[in-house]
XYZ file of C-alpha atoms in Angstrom:
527
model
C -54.082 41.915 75.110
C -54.741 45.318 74.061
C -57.940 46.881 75.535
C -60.891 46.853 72.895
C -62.024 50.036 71.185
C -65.726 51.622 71.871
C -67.182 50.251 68.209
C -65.656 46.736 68.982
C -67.009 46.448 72.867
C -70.248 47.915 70.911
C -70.259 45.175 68.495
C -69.810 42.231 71.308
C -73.343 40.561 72.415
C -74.935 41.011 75.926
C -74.240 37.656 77.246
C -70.374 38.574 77.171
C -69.034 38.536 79.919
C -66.860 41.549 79.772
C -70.140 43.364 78.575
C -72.171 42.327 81.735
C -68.523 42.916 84.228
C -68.487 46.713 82.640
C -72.288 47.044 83.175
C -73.098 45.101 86.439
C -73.703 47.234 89.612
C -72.285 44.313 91.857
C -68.827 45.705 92.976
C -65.351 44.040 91.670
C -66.208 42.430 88.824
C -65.126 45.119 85.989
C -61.732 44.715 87.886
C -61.542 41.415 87.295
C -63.216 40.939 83.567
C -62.470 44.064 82.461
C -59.827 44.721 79.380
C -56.490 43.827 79.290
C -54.271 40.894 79.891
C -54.214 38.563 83.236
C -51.963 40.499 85.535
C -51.355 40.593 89.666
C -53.569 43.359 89.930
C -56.693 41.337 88.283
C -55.571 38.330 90.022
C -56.138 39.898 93.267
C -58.995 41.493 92.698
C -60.394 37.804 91.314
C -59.044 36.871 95.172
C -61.004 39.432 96.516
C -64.461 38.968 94.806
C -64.254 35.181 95.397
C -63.989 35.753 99.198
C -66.412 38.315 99.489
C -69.181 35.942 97.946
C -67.844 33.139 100.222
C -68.112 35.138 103.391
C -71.746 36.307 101.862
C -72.913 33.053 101.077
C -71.754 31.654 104.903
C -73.696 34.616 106.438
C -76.695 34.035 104.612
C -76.358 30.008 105.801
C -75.804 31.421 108.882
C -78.914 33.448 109.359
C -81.245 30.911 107.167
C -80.628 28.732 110.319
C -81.443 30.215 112.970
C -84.352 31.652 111.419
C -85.336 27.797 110.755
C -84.818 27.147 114.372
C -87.827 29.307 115.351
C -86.971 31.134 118.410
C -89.277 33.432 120.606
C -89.057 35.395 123.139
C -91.127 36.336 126.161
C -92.265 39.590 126.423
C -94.285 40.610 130.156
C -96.183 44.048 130.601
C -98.596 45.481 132.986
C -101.730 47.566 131.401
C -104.373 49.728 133.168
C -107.977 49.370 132.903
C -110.937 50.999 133.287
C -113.389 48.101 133.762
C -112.777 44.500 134.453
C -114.989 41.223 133.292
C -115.542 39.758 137.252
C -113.696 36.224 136.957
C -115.833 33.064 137.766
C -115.581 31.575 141.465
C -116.901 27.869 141.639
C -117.816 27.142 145.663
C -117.729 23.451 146.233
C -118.166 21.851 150.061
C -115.839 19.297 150.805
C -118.821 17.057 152.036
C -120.106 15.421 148.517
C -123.402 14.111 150.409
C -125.812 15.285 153.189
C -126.264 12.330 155.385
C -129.845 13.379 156.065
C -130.795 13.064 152.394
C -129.674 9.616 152.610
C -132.162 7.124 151.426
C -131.934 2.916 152.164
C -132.102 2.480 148.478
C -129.267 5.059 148.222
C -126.933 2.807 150.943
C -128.136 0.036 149.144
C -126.152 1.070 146.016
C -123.316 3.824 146.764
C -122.863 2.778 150.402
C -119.979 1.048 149.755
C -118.610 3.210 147.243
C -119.423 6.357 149.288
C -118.368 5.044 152.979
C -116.558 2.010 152.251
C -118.337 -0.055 153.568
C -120.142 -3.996 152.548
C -123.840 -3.832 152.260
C -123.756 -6.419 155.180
C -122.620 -4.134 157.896
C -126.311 -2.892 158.244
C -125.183 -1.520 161.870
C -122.900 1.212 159.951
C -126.211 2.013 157.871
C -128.159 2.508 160.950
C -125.835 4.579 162.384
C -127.094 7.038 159.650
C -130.393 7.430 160.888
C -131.786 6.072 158.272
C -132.246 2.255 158.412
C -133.930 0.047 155.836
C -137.909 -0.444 156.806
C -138.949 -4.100 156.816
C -139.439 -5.553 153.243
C -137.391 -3.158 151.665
C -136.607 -3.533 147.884
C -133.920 -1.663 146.103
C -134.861 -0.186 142.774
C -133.635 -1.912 139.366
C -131.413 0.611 138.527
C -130.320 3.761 140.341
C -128.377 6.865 138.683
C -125.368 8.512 140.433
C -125.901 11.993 139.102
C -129.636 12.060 140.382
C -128.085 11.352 144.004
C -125.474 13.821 144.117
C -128.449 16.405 142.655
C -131.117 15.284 145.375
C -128.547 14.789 148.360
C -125.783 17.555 147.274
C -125.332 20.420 149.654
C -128.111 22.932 148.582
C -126.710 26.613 147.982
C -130.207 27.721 149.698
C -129.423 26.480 152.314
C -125.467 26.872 152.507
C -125.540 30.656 151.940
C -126.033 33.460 154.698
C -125.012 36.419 153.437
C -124.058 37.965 149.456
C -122.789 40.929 148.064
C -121.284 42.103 144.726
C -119.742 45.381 144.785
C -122.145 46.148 147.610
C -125.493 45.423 145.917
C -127.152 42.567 147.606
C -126.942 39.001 145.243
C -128.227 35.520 146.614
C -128.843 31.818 144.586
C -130.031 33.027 141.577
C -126.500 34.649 140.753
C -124.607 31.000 140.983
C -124.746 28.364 138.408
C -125.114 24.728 139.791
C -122.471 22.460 138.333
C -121.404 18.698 139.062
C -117.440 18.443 139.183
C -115.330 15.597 140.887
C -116.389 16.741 144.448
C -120.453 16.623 143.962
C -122.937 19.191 143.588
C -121.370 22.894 143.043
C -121.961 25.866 142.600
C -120.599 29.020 140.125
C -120.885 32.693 140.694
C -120.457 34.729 137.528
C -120.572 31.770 134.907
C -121.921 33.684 132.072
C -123.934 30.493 131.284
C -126.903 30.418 128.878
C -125.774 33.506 127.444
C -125.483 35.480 130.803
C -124.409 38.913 130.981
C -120.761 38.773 133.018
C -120.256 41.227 135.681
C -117.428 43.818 136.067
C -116.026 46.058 138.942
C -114.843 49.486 138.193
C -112.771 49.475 141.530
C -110.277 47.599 143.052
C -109.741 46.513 146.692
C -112.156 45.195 149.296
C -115.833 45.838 148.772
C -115.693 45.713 145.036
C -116.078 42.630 144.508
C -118.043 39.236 145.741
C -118.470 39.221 149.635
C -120.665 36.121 150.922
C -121.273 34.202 154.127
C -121.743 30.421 154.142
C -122.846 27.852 156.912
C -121.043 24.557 156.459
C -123.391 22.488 157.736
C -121.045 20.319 159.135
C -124.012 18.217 161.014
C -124.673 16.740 157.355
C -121.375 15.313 157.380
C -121.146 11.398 156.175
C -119.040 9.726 159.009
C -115.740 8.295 158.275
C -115.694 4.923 158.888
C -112.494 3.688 156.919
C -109.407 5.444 155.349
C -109.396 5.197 151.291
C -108.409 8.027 148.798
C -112.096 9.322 148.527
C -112.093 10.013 151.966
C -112.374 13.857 153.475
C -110.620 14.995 156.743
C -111.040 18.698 156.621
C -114.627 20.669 156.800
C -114.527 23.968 154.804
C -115.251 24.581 151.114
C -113.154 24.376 147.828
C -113.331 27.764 146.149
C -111.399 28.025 142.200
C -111.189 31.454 140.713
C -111.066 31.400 136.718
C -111.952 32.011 133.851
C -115.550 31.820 132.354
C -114.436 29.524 129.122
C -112.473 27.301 131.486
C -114.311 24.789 133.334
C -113.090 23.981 136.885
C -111.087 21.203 138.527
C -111.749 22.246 142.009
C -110.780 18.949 143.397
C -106.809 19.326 142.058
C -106.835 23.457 141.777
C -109.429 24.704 144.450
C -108.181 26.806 147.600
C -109.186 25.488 150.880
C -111.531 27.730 153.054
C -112.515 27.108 156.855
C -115.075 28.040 158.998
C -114.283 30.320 161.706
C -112.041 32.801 159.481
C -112.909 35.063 156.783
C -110.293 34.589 154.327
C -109.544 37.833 151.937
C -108.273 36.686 148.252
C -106.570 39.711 146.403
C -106.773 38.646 142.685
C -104.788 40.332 139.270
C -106.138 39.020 136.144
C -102.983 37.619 133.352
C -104.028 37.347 130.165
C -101.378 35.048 128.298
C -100.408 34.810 124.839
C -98.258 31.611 123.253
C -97.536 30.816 119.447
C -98.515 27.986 117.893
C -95.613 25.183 116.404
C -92.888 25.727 114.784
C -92.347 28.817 117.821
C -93.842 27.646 120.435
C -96.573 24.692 121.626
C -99.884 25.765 122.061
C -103.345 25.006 120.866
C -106.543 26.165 119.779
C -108.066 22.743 118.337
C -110.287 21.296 121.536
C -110.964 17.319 122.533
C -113.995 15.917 121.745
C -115.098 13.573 124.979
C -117.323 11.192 123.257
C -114.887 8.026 122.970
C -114.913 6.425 119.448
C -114.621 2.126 119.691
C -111.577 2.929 116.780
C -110.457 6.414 116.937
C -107.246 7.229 115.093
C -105.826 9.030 118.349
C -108.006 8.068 121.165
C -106.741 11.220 123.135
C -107.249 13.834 120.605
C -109.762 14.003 118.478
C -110.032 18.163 117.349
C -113.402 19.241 117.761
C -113.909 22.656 116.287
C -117.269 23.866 118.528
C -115.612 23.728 121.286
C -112.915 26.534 122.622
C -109.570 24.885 123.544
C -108.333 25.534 127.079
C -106.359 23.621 129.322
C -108.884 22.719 131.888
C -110.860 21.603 129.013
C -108.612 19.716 127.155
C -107.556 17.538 130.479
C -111.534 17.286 131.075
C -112.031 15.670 128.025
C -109.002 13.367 128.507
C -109.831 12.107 131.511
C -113.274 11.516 129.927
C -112.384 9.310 126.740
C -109.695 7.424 129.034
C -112.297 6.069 131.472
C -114.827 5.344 128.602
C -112.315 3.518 127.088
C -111.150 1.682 129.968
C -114.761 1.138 131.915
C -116.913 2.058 129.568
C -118.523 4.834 131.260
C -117.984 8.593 132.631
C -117.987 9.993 136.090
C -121.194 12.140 136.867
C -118.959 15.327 136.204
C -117.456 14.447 132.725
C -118.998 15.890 129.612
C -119.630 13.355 126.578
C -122.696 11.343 125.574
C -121.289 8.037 127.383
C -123.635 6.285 130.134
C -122.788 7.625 134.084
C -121.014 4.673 135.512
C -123.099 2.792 138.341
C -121.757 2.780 142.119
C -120.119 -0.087 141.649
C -118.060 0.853 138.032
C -117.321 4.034 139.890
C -115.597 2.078 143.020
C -113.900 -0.872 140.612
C -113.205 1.126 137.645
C -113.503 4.951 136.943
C -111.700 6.113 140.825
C -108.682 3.730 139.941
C -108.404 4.729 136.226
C -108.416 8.695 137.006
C -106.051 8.263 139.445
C -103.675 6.124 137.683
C -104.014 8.556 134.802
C -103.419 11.698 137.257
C -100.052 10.025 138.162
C -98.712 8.762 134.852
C -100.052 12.111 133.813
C -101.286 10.153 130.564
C -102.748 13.500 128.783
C -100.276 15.813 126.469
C -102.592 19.113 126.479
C -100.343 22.252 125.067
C -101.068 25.482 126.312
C -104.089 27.562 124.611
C -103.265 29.916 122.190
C -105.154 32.738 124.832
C -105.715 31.772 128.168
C -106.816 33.991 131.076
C -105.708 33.316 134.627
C -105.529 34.852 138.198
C -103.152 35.094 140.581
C -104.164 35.142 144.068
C -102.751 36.144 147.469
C -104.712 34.734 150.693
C -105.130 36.483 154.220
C -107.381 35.507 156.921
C -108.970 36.676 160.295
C -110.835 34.805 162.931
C -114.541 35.625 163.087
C -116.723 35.821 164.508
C -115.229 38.244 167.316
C -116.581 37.559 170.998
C -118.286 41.458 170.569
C -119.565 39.712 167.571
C -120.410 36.258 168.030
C -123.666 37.097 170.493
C -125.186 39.170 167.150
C -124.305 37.229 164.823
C -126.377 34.191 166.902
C -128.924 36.388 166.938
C -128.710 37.074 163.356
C -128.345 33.736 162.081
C -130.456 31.795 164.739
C -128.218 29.669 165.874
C -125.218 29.038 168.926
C -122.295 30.762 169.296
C -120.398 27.773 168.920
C -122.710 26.405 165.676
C -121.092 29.399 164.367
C -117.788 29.280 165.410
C -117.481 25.837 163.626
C -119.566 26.147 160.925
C -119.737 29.666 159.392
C -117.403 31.659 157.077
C -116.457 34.718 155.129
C -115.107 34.997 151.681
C -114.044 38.398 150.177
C -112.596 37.924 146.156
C -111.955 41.297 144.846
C -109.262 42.542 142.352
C -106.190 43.951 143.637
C -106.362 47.384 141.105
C -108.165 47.921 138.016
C -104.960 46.507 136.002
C -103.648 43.374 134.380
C -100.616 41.537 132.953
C -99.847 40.480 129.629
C -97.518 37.550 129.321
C -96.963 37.008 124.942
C -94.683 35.276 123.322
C -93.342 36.924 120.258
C -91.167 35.350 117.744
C -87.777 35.951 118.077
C -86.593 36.011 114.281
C -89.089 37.549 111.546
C -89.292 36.963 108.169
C -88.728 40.844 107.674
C -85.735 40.550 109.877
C -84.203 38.058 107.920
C -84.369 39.417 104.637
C -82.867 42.899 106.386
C -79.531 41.056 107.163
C -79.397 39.375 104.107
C -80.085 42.164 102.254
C -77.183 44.238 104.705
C -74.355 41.280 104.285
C -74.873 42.041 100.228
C -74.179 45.367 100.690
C -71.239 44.895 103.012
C -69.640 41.974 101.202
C -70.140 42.306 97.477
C -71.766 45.527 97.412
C -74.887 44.599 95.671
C -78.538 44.921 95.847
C -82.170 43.275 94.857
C -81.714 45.212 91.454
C -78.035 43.187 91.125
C -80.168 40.277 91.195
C -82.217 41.165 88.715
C -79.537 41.954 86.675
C -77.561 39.088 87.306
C -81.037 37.307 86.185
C -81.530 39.219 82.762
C -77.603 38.093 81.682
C -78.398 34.917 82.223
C -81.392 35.022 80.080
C -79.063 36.698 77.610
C -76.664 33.686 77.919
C -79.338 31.111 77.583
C -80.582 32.647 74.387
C -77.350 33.644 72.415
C -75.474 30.160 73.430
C -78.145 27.524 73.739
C -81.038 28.837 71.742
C -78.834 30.539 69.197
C -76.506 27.398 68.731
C -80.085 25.497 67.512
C -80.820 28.162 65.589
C -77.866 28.454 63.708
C -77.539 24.364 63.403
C -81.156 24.246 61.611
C -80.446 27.095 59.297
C -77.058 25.720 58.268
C -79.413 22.495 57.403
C -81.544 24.511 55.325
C -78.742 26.352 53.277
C -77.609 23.383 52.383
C -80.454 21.410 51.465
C -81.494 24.774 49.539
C -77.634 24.960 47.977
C -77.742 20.943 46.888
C -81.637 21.460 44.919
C -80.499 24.810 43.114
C -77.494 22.384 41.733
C -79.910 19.735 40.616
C -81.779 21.969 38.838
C -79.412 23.517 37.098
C -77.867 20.498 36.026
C -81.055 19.334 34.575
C -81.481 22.695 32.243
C -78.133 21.985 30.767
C -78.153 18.373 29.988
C -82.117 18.008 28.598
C -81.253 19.843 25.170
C -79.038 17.311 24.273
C -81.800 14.657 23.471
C -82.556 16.238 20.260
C -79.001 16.046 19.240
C -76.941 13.138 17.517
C -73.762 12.773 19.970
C -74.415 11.938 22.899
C -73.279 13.874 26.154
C -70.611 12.176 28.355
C -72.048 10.538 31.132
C -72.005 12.655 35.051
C -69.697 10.791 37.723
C -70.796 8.798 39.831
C -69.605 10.928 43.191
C -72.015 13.462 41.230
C -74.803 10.931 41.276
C -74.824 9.328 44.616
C -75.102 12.867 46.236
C -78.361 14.122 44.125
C -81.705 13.761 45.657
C -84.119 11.101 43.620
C -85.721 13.805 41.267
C -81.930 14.372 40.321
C -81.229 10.844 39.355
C -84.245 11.105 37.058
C -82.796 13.835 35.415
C -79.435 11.184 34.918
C -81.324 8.325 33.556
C -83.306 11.025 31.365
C -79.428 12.407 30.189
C -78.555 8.570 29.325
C -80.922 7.983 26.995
């Protein structure tokens, strides 16, 4: 095959493929369309081209998967701050009920859920102090969150001594809030739109210093063993955040009299990505159980902000509204409180069945802020001390030796970590190493693309769109060819009807093929 000459390769339409070879910028392929006749050379170059776009293609695969598999990585740092937000510290005391706010009406109801004990054993009741008066009626009804209010250790009374970042603070700085373990309290809630304190400092002294008297003469006596039943004397404290609510009774540190215990706190602030990279959530449970709910453990509730606390808080809440109808005195929700006895037959056996089939999926928030901690203690008061602080306090050395302690929460420095997760594999990324493998492999770009586009284009409209065209003007030339021959038959053959011999007759393969205005010109030419 000789190679064409410029006016004949001029003359040859775009969507030829030799045209597009000689004019493509994708490497190889004027080697192997290119002029001339089949030969090793273009063979191997046809070898060559064919294997590049393989090994392209299988690289592309390649990367389109694990991009689909959604990877991420975890990325920790450590930042410096001038200020820090003061986290939250919930206080609870381990007692849920001062005996000396005991009523009969109260025994009458919670007795047995709160000491395990039957109504009968009246002897147990009088060991309170308080027995029933003759002709004593219980009320109709009787509310468990009213008791734990009224007969709750009061913060008035259970706090000596307060200091934030040495300023002098007392009861008006702490929030009263019900969780699992009674009547608590919250320093640094931020609730009712609050302003939330900071430190500027790190290490002792900057942050929240108090004093508190356990009162361990309100104590309810242990008469039985159940699961409800508390050992120790001390108080729960839970450091966190001030969108997180608190499950002291799972997450609280323990805190005994007789020591001042020194927690050293540095504030994480983590970061996960939602699904397909990671698991976490910003869509928060709504509490209020629904009689048909499509999922009755998550229900996405947009007011409030999703954390993990939160989420569980809620689960726990719809499970035992489901199950008893009801919610504890601590559960959010527009449910009833249970009564004594739901709360001893129903909602204490449902929570802690749930707690240990560990029933509720919550993912991680999207933003979360935690603390850790590190814990040190002392023994206090000193014997130098113990005289003055009697003095002080107005009571015995030995009151105070078994019923006072210290707390010191401050931050450790004026820094914090970030934990984020960061996807692995970005969209940007991907399109780099495609975009690389093109140029290693088959030496092309996003403009050979486009060009690779526009000959197809050219294809589609010289073979399929001209091949129509050319079929339906063919049809017209010869519909146009077949009436021009009519017509001109009829000019010739009408002049005869004025003359005496008459004209021979057309053939019939003539006839059959004219249209009907040309047989009327026949019959016409017959007579």
């Amino acid at each position: 095959m000789k190679p064409t000459s410029g006016p004949e390769e001029a003359q040859r339409p775009a969507s030829d493929i030799r045209v597009f070879a000689s004019n493509c910028s994708m490497h190889g392929l004027g080697h192997v369309f290119g002029p001339g006749s089949l030969s090793l050379r273009r063979g191997m170059w046809a070898a060559a081209v064919v294997l590049s776009v393989a090994t392209f293609l299988y690289q592309v695969a390649e990367r389109v998967r694990y991009y689909r598999e959604f990877h991420h990585q975890t990325a920790l740092d450590e930042r410096e701050s001038h200020r820090l937000v003061f986290p939250a510290v919930t206080l609870c005391n381990i007692n849920p009920l001062r005996r000396s706010r005991l009523t009969p009406n109260d025994l009458h109801w919670a007795g047995s859920a709160l000491l395990g004990l039957d109504p009968a054993e009246h002897p147990a009741f009088r060991a309170l102090g308080r027995p029933a008066p003759p002709g004593f009626m219980p009320s109709p009804t009787f509310d468990m969150a009213q008791l734990y209010a009224r007969a709750g250790h009061s913060l008035d009374d259970m706090l000596l001594d307060c200091r934030f970042r040495g300023e002098p603070c007392g009861p008006e700085n702490f929030t009263m809030i019900f969780t699992r373990m009674g009547k608590c309290y919250t320093f640094n809630s931020g609730a009712d739109g609050a302003e939330l304190l900071t430190t500027t400092r790190g290490g002792m002294g900057n942050g929240l210093d108090i004093m508190l008297d356990v009162q361990q003469e309100e104590y309810l006596p242990v008469w039985r063993d159940n699961e409800e039943t508390p050992f120790e004397v001390g108080i729960r404290v839970q450091i966190h955040s001030q969108e997180e609510p608190p499950i002291i009774d799972q997450l609280g540190l323990g805190v005994s009299p007789g020591y001042q215990t020194f927690v050293s706190c540095q504030q994480q602030q983590l970061s996960f990505l939602p699904p397909p990279w990671g698991d976490c959530s910003s869509a928060s449970l709504n509490p209020n159980y629904e009689p048909e709910p499509s999922d009755p453990l998550s229900s996405p509730s947009p007011s409030l902000p999703y954390t993990l606390m939160g989420c569980r808080l809620a689960c726990e809440t719809r499970y035992v509204a489901r199950k008893c109808g009801c919610r504890m005195m601590y559960m959010p929700g527009d449910a009833p409180v249970c009564s004594p006895q739901q709360y001893k037959n129903c909602a204490h056996p449902a929570i802690d069945a749930m707690l240990r089939k560990d029933s509720c999926a919550c993912p991680n928030p999207c933003a979360s802020t935690r603390y850790a901690k590190e814990l040190s203690m002392v023994r206090i008061p000193s014997r130098a001390a113990a005289r003055f602080l009697a003095r002080k306090l107005n009571r015995s050395e030995a009151y105070i030796a078994e019923n006072v302690l210290a707390l010191d929460i401050f931050f450790e420095a004026l820094n914090y970590e970030t934990v984020e997760q960061k996807k692995a594999y970005e969209m940007s990324e991907l399109l780099g190493d495609i975009g690389g493998q093109m140029g290693l492999f088959i030496g092309a770009s996003l403009l050979t693309i486009l060009e690779i586009l526009d000959y197809l284009c050219e294809v589609f409209r010289d073979k399929v769109l001209g091949y129509f065209w050319n079929r339906r003007h063919s049809q017209r030339h010869s519909s146009t060819n077949l009436l021009q021959e009519g017509l001109g038959s009829h000019r010739t053959q009408v002049p005869h009807l004025s003359l005496g011999p008459r004209p021979p007759t057309p053939p019939c393969a003539v006839t059959k093929t004219l249209s009907a205005s040309h047989r009327t010109c026949y019959l016409v030419t017959r007579l």
